[in-house]
Short mmCIF file of C-alpha atoms and ligand atoms in Angstrom, two decimals:
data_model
loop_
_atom_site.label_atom_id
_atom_site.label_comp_id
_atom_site.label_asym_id
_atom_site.label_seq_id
_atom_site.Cartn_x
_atom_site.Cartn_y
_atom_site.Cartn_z
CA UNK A 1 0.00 0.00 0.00
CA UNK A 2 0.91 3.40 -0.52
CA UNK A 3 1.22 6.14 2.60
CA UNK A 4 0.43 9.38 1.62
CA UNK A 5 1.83 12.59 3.74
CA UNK A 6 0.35 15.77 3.19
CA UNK A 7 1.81 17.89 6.16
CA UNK A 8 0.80 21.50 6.68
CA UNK A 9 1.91 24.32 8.88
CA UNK A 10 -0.67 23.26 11.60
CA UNK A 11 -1.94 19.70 10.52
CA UNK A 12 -0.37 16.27 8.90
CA UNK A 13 -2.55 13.79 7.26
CA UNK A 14 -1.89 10.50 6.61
CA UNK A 15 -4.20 8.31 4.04
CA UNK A 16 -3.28 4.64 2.99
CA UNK A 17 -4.47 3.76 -0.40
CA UNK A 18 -4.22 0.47 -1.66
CA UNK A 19 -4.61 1.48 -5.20
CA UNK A 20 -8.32 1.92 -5.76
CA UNK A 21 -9.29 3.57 -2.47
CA UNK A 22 -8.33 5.46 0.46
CA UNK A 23 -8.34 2.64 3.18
CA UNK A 24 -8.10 5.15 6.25
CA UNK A 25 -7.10 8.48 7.11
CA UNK A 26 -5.47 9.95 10.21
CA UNK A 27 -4.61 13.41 11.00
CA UNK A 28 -1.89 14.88 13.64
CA UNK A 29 -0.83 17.89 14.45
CA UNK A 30 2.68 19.12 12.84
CA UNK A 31 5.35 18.88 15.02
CA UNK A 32 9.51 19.05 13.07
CA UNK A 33 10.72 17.83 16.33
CA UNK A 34 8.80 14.55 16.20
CA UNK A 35 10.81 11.65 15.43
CA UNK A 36 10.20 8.14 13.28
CA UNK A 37 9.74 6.15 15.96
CA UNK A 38 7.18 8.43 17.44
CA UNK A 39 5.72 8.62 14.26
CA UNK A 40 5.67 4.54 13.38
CA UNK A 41 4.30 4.47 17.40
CA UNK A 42 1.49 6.53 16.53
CA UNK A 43 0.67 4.80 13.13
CA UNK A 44 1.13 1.23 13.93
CA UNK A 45 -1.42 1.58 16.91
CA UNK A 46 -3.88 3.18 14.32
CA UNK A 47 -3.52 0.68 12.29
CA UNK A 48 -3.47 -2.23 14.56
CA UNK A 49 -6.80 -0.52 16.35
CA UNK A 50 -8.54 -1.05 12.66
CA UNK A 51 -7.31 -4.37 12.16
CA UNK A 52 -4.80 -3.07 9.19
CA UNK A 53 -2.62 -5.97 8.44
CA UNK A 54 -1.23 -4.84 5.01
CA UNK A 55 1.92 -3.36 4.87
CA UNK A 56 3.01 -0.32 3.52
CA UNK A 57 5.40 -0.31 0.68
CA UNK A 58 5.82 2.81 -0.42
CA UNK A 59 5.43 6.07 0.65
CA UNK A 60 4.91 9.90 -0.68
CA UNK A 61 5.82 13.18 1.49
CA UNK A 62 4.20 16.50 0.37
CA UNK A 63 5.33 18.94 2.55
CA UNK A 64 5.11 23.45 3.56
CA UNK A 65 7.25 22.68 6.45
CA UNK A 66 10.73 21.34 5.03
CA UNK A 67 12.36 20.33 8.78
CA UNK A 68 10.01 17.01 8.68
CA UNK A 69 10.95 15.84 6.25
CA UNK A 70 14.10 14.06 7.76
CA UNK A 71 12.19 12.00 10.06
CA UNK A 72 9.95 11.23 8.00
CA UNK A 73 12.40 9.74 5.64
CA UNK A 74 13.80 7.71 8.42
CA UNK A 75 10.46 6.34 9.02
CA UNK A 76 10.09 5.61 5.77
CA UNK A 77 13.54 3.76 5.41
CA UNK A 78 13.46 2.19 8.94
CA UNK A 79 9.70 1.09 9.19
CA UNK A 80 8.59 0.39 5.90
CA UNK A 81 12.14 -0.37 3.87
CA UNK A 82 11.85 2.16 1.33
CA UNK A 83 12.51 5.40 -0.24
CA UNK A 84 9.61 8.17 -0.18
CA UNK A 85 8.79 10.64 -3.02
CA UNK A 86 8.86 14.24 -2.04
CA UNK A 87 7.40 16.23 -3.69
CA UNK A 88 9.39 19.75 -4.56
CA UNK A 89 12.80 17.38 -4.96
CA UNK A 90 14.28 17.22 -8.44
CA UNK A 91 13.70 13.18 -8.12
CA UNK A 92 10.31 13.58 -7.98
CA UNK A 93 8.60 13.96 -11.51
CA UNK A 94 5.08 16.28 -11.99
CA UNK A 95 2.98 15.62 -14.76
CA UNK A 96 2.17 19.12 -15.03
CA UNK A 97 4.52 22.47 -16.07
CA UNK A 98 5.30 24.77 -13.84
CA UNK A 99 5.43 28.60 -14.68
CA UNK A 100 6.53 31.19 -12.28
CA UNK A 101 9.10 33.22 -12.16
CA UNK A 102 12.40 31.50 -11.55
CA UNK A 103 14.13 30.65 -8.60
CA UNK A 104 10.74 30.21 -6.85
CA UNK A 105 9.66 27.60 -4.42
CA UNK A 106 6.18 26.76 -4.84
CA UNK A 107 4.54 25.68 -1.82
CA UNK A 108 4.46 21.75 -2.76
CA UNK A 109 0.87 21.24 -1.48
CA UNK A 110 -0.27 24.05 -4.26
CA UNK A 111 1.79 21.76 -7.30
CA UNK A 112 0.08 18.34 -5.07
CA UNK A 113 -3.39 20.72 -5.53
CA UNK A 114 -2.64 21.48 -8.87
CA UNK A 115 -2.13 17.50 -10.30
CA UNK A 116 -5.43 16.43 -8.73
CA UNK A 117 -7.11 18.90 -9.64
CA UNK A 118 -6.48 18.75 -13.53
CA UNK A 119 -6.83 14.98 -13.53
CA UNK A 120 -9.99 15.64 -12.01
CA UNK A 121 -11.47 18.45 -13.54
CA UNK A 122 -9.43 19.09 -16.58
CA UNK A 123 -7.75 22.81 -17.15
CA UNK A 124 -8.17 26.03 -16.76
CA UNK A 125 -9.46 25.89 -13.01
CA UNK A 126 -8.87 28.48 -9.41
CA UNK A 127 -8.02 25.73 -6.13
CA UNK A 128 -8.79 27.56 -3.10
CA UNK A 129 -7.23 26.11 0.04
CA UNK A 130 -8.07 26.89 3.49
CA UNK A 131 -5.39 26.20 5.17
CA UNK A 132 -2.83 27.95 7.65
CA UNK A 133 -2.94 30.19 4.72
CA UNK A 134 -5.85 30.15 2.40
CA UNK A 135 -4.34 30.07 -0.94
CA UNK A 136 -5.25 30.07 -4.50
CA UNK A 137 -3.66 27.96 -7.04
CA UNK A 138 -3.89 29.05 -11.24
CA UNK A 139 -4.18 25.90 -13.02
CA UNK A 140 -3.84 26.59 -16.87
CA UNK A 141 -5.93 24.46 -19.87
CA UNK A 142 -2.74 22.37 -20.26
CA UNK A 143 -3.02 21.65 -16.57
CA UNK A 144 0.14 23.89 -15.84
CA UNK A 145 0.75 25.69 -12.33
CA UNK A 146 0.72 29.32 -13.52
CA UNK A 147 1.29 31.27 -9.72
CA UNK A 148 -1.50 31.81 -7.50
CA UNK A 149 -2.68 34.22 -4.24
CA UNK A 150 -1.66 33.88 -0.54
CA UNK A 151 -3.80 35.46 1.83
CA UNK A 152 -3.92 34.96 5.62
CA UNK A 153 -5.64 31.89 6.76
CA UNK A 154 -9.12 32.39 8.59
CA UNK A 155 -7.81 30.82 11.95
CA UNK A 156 -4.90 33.27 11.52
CA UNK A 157 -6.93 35.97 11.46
CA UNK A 158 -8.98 34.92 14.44
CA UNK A 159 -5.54 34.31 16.18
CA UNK A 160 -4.22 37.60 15.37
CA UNK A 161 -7.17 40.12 16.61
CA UNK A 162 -7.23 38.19 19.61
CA UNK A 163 -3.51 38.31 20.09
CA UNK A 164 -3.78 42.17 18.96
CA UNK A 165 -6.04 43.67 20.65
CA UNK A 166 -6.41 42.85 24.65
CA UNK A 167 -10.45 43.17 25.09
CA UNK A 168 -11.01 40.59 22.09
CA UNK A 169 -11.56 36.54 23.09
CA UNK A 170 -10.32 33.66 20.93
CA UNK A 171 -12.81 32.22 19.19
CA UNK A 172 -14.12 29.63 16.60
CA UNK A 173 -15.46 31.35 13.80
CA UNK A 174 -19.06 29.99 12.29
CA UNK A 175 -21.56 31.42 9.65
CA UNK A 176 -23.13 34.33 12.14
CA UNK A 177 -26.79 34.85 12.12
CA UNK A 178 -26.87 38.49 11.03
CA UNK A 179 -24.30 40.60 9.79
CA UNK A 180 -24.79 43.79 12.95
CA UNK A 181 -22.93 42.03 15.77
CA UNK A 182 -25.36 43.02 19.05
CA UNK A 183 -22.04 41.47 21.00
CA UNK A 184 -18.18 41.16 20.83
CA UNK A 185 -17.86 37.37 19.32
CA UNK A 186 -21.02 38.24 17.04
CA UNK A 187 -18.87 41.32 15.54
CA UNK A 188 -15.69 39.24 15.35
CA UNK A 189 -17.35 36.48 13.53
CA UNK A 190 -19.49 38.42 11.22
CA UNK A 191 -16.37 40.36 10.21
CA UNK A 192 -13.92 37.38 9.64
CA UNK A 193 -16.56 35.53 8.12
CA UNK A 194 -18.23 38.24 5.54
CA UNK A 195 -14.88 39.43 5.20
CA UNK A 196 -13.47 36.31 4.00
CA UNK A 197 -16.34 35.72 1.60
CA UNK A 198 -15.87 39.05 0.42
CA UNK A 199 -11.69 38.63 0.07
CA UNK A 200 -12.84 35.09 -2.11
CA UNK A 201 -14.96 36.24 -3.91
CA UNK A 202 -13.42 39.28 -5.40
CA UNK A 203 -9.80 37.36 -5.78
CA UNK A 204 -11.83 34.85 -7.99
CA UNK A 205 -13.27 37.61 -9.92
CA UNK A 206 -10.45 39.42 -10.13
CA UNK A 207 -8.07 35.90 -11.24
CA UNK A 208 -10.95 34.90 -14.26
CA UNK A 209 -10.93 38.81 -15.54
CA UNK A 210 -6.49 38.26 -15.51
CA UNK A 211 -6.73 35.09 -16.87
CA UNK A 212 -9.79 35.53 -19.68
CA UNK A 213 -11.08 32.11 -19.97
CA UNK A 214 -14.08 30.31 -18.28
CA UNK A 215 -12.40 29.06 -15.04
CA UNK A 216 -13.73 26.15 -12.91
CA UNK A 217 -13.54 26.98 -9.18
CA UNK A 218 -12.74 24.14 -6.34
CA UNK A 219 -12.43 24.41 -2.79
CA UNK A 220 -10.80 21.74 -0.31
CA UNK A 221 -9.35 22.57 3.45
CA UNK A 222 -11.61 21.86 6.25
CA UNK A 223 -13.41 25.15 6.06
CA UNK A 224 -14.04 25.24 2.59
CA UNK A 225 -17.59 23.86 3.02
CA UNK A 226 -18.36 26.21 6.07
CA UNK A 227 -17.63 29.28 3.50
CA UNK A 228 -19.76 27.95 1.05
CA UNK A 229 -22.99 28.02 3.17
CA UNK A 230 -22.77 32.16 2.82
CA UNK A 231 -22.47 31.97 -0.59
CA UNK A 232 -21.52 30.10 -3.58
CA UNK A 233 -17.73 30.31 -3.94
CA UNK A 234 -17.13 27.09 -5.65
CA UNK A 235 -18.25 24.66 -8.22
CA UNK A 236 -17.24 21.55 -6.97
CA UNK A 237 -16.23 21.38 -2.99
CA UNK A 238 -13.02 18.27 -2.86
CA UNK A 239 -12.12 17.19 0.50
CA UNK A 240 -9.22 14.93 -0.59
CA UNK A 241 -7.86 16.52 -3.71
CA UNK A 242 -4.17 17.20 -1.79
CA UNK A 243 -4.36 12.93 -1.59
CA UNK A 244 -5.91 12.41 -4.54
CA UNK A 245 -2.71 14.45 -6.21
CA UNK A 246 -0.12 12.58 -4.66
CA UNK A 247 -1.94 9.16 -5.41
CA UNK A 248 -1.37 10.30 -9.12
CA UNK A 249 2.02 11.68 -9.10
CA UNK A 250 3.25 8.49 -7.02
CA UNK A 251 1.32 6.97 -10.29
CA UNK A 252 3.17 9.12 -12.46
CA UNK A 253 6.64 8.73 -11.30
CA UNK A 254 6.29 4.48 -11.00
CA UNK A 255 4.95 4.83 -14.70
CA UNK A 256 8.25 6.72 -15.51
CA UNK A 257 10.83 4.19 -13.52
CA UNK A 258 8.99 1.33 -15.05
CA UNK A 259 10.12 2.87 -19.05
N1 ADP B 301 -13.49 21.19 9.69
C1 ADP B 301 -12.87 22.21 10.32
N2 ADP B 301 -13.57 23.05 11.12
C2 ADP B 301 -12.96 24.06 11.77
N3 ADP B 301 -11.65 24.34 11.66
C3 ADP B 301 -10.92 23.54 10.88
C4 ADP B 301 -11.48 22.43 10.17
N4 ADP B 301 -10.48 21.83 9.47
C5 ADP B 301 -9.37 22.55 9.73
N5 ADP B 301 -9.63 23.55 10.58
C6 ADP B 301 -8.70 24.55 11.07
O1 ADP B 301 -8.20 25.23 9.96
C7 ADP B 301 -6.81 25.56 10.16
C8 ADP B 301 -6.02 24.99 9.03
O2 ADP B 301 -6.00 23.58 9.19
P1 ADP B 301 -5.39 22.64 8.08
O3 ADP B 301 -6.30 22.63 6.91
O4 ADP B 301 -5.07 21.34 8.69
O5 ADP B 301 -4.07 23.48 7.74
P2 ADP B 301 -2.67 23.07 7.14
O6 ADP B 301 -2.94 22.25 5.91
O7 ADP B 301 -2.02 24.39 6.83
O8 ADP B 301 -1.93 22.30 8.19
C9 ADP B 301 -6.42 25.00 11.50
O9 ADP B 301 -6.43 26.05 12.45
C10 ADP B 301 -7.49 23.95 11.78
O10 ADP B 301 -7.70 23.79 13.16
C1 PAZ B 302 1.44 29.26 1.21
C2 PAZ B 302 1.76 28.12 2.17
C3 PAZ B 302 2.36 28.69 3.44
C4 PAZ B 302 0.44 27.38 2.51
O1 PAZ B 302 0.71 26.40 3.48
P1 PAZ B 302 -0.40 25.64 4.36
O2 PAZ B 302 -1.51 26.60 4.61
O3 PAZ B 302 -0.91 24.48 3.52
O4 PAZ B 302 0.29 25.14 5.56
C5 PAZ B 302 2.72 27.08 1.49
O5 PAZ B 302 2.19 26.66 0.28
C6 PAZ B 302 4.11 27.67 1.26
O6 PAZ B 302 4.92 27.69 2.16
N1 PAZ B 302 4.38 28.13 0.01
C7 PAZ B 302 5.67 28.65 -0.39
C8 PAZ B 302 5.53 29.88 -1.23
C9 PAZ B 302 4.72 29.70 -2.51
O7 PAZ B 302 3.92 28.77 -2.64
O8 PAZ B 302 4.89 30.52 -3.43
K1 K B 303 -3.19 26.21 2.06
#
């Protein structure tokens, strides 16, 4: 089976797909000083607590944080006796261009968006991502990563008026009934929340004017379907396109070796 890492600045997923399907999913919180054995600890009790007797025999690391990656390449070689794909290394083949200007590091979970995306949707398509950052990834008709948006993640932005500004409480943010807060959360939440519908809706609009041709827009991220019950941002809502994208570039680059 294949293990698929997508970690993030706050969260790292794990999904196990044994070719056809996603067999399980687990999610912990990023951590770079975590080691393999902590990791295989934590994974083998998972697995064991599902009855998961396969074993894993290869394994693919998508990373925004590049200090895990060390570990997890020791868990990879220690645990599971191979060599993982990472994605953003010059060993690892995309299937897809990549045009920005040069010398740039794209984040490798917007080129991991990016593959899924086109083999699910086809070209010429806006991938918003709330993540730690909510970004917004420009795939082109030939499926190409053309550059994107960054803005600040929603959590972020709770985090930071509460961190800001002494008299305001941390807090969850949720679709608020009316848009005139009567109290301090209801104004917090009402602005974060319009205000993010508002900051997505005109960086779409603003993306298909730049761009000129009909665009297809997908969300994933955990809040993307919260967003979507204030209005309709997106045309298709995909939890697992990050997986899904490095299911087919692990695809890709065993295709490749096999020529
Ligand atoms: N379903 C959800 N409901 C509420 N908050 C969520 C949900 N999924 C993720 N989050 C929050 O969104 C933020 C980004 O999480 P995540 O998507 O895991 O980010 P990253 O990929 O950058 O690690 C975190 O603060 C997380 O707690
Ligand atoms: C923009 C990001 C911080 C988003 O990370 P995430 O929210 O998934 O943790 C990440 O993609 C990144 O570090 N990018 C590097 C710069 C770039 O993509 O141009
Ligand atoms: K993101």
């Amino acid at each position: 089976m294949l293990l698929a890492i997508d970690c993030g600045n706050t969260n790292t997923v794990f999904s196990l797909w044994n070719g056809e399907s996603f067999v399980s999913t687990w999610r912990m919180a990023t951590n770079p000083t975590r080691t393999a054995d902590e990791y295989f600890v934590w994974l083998s009790s998972l697995m064991s607590s599902q009855r998961l007797t396969a074993s894993v025999s290869e394994v693919i690391i998508s990373t925004t944080v590049p200090r895990v990656v060390f570990n997890l390449r020791v868990l990879s070689s220690r645990y599971f006796d191979c060599r993982p794909l990472v994605v953003g290394r010059p060993d690892c083949l995309l299937p897809v261009d990549v045009r920005v200007d040069a010398g740039t590091k794209v984040g490798p979970d917007r080129l991991v968006n990016t593959v899924g995306a086109f083999d699910l949707y086809g070209g010429d398509l806006v991938v918003v991502d709330f993540g730690t950052a909510t970004t917004f990834d420009v795939v082109d008709m030939d499926g190409a990563y053309i550059g994107g948006v960054i803005s600040p993640g929603v959590n972020l932005s709770l985090e930071a008026l509460h961190q800001a500004a002494a008299a305001l409480p941390h807090i969850d943010v949720t679709m608020p009934g009316q848009v005139i807060g009567k109290n301090t959360v209801d104004c917090m939440q009402s602005g974060v929340f319009w205000g993010y519908i508002g900051l997505v809706k005109e960086i779409i609009a603003r993306i298909r004017a730049e761009h000129g041709r009909p665009m297809k827009v997908i969300g994933t991220g955990g809040l993307a379907p919260l967003f979507q019950q204030g209005d309709v941002l997106f045309d298709e809502f995909d939890e697992s396109l990050t997986m899904h994208g490095l299911t087919v570039i692990s695809n890709y680059n065993k295709e490749f070796a096999g020529q």
